[in-house]
Coordinates of C-alpha atoms and ligand atoms in Angstrom, one line a residue:
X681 CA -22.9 18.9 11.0
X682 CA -24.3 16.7 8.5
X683 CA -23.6 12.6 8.8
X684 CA -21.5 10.9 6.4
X685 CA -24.3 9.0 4.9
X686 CA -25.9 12.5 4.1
X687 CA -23.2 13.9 1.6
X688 CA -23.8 13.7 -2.1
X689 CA -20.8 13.6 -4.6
X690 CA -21.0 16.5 -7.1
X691 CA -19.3 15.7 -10.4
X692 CA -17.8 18.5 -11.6
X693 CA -17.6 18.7 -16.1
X694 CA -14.4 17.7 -17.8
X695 CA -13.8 19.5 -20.8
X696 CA -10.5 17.9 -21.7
X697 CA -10.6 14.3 -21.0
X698 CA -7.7 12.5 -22.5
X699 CA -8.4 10.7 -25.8
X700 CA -9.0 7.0 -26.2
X701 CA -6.4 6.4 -28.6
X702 CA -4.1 8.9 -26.2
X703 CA -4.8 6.6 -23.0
X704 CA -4.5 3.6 -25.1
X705 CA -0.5 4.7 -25.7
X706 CA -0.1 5.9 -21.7
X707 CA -1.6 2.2 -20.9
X708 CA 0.7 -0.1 -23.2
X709 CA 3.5 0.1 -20.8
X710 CA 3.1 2.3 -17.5
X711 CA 5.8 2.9 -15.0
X712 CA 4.5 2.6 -11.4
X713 CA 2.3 5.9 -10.7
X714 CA 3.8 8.2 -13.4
X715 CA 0.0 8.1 -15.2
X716 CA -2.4 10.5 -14.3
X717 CA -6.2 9.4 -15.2
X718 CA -8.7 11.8 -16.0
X719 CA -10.3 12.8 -12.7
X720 CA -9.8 13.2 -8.5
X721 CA -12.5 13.3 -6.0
X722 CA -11.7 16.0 -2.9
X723 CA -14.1 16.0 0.6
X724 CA -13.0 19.1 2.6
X725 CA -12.9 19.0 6.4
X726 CA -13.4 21.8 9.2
X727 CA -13.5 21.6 12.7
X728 CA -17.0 22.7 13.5
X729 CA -18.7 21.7 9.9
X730 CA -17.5 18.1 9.9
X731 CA -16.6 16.8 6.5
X732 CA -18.0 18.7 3.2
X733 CA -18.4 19.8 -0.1
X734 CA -17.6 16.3 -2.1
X735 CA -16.4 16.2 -5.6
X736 CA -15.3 14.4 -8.1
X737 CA -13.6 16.7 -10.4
X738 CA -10.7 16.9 -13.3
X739 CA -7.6 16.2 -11.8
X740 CA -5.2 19.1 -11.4
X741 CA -3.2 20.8 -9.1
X742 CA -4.0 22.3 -5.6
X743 CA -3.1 25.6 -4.3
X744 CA -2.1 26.0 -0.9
X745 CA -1.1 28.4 1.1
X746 CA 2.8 28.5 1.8
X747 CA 1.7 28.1 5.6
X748 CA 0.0 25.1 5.6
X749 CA 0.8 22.7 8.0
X750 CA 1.4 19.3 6.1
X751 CA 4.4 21.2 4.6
X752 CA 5.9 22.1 7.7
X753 CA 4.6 19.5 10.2
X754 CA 4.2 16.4 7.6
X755 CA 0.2 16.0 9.1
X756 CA -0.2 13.5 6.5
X757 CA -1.3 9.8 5.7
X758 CA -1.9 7.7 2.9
X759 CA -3.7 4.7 1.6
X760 CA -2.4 2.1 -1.2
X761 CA -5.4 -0.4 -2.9
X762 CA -6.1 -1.7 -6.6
X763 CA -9.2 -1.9 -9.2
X764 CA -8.9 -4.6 -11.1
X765 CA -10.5 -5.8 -14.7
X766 CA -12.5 -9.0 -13.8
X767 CA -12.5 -12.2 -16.1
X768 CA -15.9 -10.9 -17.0
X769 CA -14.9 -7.3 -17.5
X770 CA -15.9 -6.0 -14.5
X771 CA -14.4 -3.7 -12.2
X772 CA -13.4 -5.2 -8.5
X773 CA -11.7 -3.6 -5.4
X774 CA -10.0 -5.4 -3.2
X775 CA -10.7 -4.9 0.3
X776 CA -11.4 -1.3 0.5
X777 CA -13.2 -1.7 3.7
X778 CA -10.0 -2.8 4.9
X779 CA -8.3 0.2 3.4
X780 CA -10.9 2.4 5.0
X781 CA -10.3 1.1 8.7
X782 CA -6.1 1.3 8.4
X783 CA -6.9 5.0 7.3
X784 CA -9.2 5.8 10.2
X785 CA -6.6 3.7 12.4
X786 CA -3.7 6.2 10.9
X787 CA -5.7 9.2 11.0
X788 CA -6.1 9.0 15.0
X789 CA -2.3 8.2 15.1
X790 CA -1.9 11.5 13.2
X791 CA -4.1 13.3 15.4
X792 CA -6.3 14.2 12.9
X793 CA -10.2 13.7 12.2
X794 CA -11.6 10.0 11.0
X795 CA -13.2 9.5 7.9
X796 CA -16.4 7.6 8.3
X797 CA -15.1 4.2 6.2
X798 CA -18.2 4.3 4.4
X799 CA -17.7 7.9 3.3
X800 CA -14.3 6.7 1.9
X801 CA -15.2 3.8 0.2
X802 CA -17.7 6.0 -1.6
X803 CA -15.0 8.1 -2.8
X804 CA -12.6 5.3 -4.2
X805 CA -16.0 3.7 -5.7
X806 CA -16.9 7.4 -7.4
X807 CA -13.3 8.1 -8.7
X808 CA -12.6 4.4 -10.0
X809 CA -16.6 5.2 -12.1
X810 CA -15.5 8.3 -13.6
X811 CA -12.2 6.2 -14.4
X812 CA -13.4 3.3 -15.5
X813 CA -11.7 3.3 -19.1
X814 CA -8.4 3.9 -17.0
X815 CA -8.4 0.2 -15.3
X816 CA -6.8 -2.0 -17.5
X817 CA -6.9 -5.6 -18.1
X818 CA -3.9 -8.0 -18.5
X819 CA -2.5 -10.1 -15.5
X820 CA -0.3 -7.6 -13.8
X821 CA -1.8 -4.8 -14.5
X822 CA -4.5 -2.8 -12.5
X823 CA -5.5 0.6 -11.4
X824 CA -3.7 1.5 -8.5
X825 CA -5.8 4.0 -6.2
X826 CA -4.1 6.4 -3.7
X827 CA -6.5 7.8 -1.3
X828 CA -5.1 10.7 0.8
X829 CA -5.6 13.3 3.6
X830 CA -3.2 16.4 4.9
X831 CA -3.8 19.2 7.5
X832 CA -4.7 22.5 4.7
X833 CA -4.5 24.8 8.0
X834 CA -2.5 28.3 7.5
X835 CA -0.9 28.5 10.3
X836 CA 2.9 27.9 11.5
X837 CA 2.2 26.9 15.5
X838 CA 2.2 23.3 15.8
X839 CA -0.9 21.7 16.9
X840 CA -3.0 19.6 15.1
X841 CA -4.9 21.4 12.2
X842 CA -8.3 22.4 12.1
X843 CA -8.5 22.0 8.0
X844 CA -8.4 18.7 6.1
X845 CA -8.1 18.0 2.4
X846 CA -8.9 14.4 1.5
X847 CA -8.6 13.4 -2.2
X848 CA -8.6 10.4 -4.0
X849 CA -6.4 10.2 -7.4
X850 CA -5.1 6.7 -9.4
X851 CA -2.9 5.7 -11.9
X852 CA -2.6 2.4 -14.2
X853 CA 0.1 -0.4 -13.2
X854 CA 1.8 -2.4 -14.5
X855 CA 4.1 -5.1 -12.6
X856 CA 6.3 -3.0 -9.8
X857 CA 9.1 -5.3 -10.1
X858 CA 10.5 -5.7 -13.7
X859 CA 12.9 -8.3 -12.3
X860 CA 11.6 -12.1 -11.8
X861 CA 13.1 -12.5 -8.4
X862 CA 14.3 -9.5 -5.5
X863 CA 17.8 -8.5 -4.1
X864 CA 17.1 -7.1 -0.9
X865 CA 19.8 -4.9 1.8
X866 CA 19.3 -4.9 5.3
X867 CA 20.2 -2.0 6.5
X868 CA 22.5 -2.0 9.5
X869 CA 22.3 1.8 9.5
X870 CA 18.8 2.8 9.6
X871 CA 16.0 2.2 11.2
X872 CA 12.5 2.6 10.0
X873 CA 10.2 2.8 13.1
X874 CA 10.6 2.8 17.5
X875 CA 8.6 1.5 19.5
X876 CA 5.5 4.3 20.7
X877 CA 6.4 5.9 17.4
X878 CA 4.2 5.9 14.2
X879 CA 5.6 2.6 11.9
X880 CA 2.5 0.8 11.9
X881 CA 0.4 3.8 10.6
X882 CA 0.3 4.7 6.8
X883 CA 1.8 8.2 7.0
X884 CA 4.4 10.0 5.0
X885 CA 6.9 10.8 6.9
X886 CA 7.6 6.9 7.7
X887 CA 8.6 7.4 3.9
X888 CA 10.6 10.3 4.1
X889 CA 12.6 8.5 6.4
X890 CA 13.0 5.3 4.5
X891 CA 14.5 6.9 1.3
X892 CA 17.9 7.0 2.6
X893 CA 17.9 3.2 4.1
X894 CA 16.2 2.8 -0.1
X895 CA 18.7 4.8 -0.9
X896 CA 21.6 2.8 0.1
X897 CA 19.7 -0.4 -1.0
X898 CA 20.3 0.6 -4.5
X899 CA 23.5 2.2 -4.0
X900 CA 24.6 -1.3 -3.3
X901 CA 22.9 -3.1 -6.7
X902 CA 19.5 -3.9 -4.5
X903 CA 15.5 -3.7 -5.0
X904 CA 14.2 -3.0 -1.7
X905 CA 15.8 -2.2 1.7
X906 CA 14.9 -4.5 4.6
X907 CA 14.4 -3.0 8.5
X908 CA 15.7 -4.3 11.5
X909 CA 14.2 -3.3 14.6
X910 CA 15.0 0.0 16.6
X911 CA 15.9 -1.5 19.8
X912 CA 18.1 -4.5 19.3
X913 CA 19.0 -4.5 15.5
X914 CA 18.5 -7.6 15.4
X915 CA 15.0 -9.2 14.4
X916 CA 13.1 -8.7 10.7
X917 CA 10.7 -5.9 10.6
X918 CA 9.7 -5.6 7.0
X919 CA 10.8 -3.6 3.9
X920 CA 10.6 -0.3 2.7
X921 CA 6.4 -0.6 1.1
X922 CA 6.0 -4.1 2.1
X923 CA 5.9 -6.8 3.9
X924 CA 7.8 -9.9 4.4
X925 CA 7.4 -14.1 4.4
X926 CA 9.8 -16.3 5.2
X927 CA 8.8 -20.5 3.6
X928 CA 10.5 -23.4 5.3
X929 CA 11.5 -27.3 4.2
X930 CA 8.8 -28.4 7.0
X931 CA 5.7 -26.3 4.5
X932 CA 5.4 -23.7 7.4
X933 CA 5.6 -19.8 6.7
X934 CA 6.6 -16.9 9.0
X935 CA 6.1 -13.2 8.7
X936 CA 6.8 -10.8 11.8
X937 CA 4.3 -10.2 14.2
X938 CA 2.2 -6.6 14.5
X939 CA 4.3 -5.3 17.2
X940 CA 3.1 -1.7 16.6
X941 CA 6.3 -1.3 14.2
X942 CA 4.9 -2.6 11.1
X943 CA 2.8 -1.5 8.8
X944 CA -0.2 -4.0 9.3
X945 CA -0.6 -5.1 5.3
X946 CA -3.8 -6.2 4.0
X947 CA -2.0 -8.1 1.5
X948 CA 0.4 -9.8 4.8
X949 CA -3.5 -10.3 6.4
X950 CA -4.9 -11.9 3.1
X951 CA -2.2 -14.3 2.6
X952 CA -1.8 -15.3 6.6
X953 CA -5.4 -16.0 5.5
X954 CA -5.1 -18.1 2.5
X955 CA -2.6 -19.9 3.8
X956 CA -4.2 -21.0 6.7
X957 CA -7.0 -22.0 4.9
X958 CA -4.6 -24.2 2.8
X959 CA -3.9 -26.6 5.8
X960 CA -0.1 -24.6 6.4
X961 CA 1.4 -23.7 9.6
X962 CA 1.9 -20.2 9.9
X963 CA 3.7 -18.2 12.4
X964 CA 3.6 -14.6 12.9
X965 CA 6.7 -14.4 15.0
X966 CA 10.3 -12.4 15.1
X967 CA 13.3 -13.8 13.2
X968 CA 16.5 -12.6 13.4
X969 CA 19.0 -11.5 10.2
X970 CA 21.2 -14.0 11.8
X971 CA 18.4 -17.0 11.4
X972 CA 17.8 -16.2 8.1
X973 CA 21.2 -16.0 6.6
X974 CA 22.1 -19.0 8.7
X975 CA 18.9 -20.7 7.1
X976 CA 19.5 -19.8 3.6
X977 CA 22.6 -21.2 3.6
X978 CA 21.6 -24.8 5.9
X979 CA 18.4 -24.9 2.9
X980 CA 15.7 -24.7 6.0
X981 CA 15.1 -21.5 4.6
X982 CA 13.1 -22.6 1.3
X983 CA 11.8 -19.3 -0.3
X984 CA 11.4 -15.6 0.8
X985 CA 8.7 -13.4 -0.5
X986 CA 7.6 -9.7 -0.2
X987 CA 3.9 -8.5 -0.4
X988 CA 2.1 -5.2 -1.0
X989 CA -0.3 -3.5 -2.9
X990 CA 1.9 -2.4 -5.4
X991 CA 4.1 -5.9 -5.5
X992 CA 1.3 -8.1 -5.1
X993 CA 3.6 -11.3 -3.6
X994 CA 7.4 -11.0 -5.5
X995 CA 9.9 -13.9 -4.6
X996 CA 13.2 -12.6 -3.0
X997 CA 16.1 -14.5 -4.7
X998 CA 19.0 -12.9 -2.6
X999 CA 19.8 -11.1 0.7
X1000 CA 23.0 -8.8 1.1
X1001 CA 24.3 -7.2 4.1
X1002 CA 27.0 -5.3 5.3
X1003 CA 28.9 -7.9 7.3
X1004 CA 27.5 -11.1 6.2
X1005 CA 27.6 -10.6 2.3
X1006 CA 25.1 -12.0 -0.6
X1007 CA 23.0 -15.3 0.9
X1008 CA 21.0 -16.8 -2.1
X1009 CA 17.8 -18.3 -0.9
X1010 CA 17.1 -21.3 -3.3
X1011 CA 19.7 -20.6 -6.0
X1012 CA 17.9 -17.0 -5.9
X1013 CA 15.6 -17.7 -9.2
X1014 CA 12.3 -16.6 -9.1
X1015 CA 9.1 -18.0 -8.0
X1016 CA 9.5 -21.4 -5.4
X1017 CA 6.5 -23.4 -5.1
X1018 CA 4.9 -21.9 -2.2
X1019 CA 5.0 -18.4 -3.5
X1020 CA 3.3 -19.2 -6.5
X1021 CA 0.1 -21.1 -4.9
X1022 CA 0.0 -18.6 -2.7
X1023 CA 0.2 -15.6 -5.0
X1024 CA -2.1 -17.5 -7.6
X1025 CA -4.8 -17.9 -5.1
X1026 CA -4.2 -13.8 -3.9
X1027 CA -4.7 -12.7 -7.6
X1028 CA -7.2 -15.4 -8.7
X1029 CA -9.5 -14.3 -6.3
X1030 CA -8.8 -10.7 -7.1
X1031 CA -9.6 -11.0 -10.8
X1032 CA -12.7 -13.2 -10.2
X1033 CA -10.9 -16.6 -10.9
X1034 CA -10.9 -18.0 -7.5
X1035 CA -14.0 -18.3 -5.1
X1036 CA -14.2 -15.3 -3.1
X1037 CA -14.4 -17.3 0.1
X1038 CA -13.9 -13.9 2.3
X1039 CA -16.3 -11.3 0.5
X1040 CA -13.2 -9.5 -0.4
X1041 CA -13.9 -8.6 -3.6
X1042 CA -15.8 -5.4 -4.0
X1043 CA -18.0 -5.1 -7.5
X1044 CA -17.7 -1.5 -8.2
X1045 CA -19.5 -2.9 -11.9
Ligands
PLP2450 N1 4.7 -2.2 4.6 C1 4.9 -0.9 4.0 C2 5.9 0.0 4.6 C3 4.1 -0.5 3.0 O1 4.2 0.7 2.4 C4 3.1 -1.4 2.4 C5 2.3 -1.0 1.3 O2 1.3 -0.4 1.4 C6 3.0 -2.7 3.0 C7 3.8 -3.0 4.1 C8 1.9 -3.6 2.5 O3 0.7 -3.2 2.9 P1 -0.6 -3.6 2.0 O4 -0.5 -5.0 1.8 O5 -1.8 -3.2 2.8 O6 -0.5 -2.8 0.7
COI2451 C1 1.5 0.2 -1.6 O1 1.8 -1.0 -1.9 O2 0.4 0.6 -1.7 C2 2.5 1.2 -1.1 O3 2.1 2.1 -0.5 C3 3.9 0.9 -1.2 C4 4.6 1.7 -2.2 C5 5.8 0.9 -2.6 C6 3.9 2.3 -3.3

């Protein structure tokens, strides 16, 4: 089997890349992940040959075999990162190494093979190059890059498969939230991960299983669900594709702790980060739905925000639940104080505006 460090990309010719003035019109005003760029890049994997055959080709669709097992057995996990334009029109990732682990982290949850980090970030770095006219500039807008891998095995026991596809495809962002502030549901109806089961990897099924609790989020006029734990119901877990932060009236911020529940976000990581650097206290802790409604209303609670890939840091203006109704945080307006040094200091340092203190930026050119 050859090494990681051994296999070359192959660029496959495009003989229908889209037209500058045609991308121009997709980019003006794109709807989270509904624009396909120009190209993909696909590493195959077999037991017994390791991974292989690398390419970076036009993007199109697979063929699979109606037996394969990510359609039956959901073998399947997913990575969420952005490429942004620079103040000096580069092109910058944001901590893909971190990317890379959490996918290596959520492949052994999955029970299937690891790929070598530097073998992925190879991948996003090849794909976002052959995109590069695809990464736009403008302050809430970015190339948003989903690396993925499935089991590709024709075969209906159910064991984990001895054939990989991993493929790397992006789109160009815009802002995911067209509102200034959140409403967010807790759901007292579903949960979203048990302990032992597989909420803090990045697989699809956690999903699948999220779109009904999403479901009945906007069913009742909200964004985003929010999860309570599996085993009391009580304490904050985080929300649908991100994370949460609570702000108090002493400066401090909370977010839930990594109990093997949660997703672990990189964003959640970067801004215990920055914030710490700032001189706050932070807390990574469990707070109940009872707390927080109690301290919205009280004013302890100062602001609420979510953070992800996809929604950067967005304030959450109001909380609704089943039997404790609609708590405004702050008058429920948009962007408190906190949240907006904090956010300004995640995105300046992702566009090349702030000092890279962390090496997190990654030049791809
Ligand atoms: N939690 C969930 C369920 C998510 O889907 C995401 C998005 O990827 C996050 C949290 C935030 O993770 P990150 O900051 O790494 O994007
Ligand atoms: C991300 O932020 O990358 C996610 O996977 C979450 C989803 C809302 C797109």
């Amino acid at each position: 089997m050859s090494s990681a460090e051994d296999i070359s990309f192959e660029t496959l010719p495009h003989s229908n890349l889209t037209s500058p003035e045609k991308r121009a019109e997709l980019m003006a005003n794109p709807a989270f992940g509904r624009i396909a760029t120009d190209h993909m890049v696909m590493i195959r994997y077999k037991d017994g040959e390791g991974w292989h055959d690398a390419k970076v080709m036009p993007r199109g669709p697979l063929t699979l075999d109606p037996s394969a097992a990510v359609l039956h057995y959901a073998q399947e996990i997913f990575e969420g990162m952005k490429a942004f334009r620079t103040e000096d029109n580069g092109i910058a990732i944001f901590r893909p190494d971190a990317n890379a682990r959490r996918f290596r982290s959520s492949a052994e949850r999955m029970a299937m093979p690891e790929l070598p980090e530097s073998l992925f970030i190879r991948a996003v770095d090849e794909l976002v190059k052959a995109d590069r006219d695809w990464v736009p500039s403008g302050e809430n807008a970015s190339l948003y890059i989903r690396p993925f891998m499935f089991a590709n095995d024709a075969f209906l026991g159910v064991k984990p498969a001895s054939e990989y596809l991993f493929l790397v495809i992006a789109a160009p962002v815009g802002a995911y939230f067209s509102s200034g502030a959140v409403t967010v549901w807790v759901s007292e109806t579903y949960t979203r991960a048990a302990p032992g089961g597989t909420g803090a990897a990045k697989c699809g099924g956690n999903y699948a299983a999220s779109l009904l609790a999403q479901a009945e989020a906007k069913a009742q006029g909200c964004d985003q669900v929010v999860f309570l734990d599996a085993v009391e119901h009580r304490y904050i877990e985080e929300m649908g594709g991100m994370n949460i932060f609570f702000v108090f009236d002493d400066g401090s911020i909370s977010t839930p702790g990594l109990t093997g529940t949660i997703l672990p976000g990189i964003t959640r990581d970067s801004i215990l980060t920055i914030a710490r650097e700032k001189g706050m206290t932070v807390r990574e802790e469990a707070y109940s739905i009872d707390q927080w409604l109690a301290d919205a209303k009280s004013g302890r609670l100062t602001e609420t925000f979510a953070c992800g890939t996809a929604a950067a840091v967005s304030p959450i203006g109001a909380v609704r639940t089943k039997s404790g109704g609609e708590v405004k945080i702050s008058g429920g307006t948009g962007p408190g104080p906190v949240t907006s040094a904090l956010r300004e200091s995640l995105i300046g340092t992702q566009r090349g505006r702030v000092a890279d203190t962390y090496n997190w930026v990654h030049r791809v050119c």
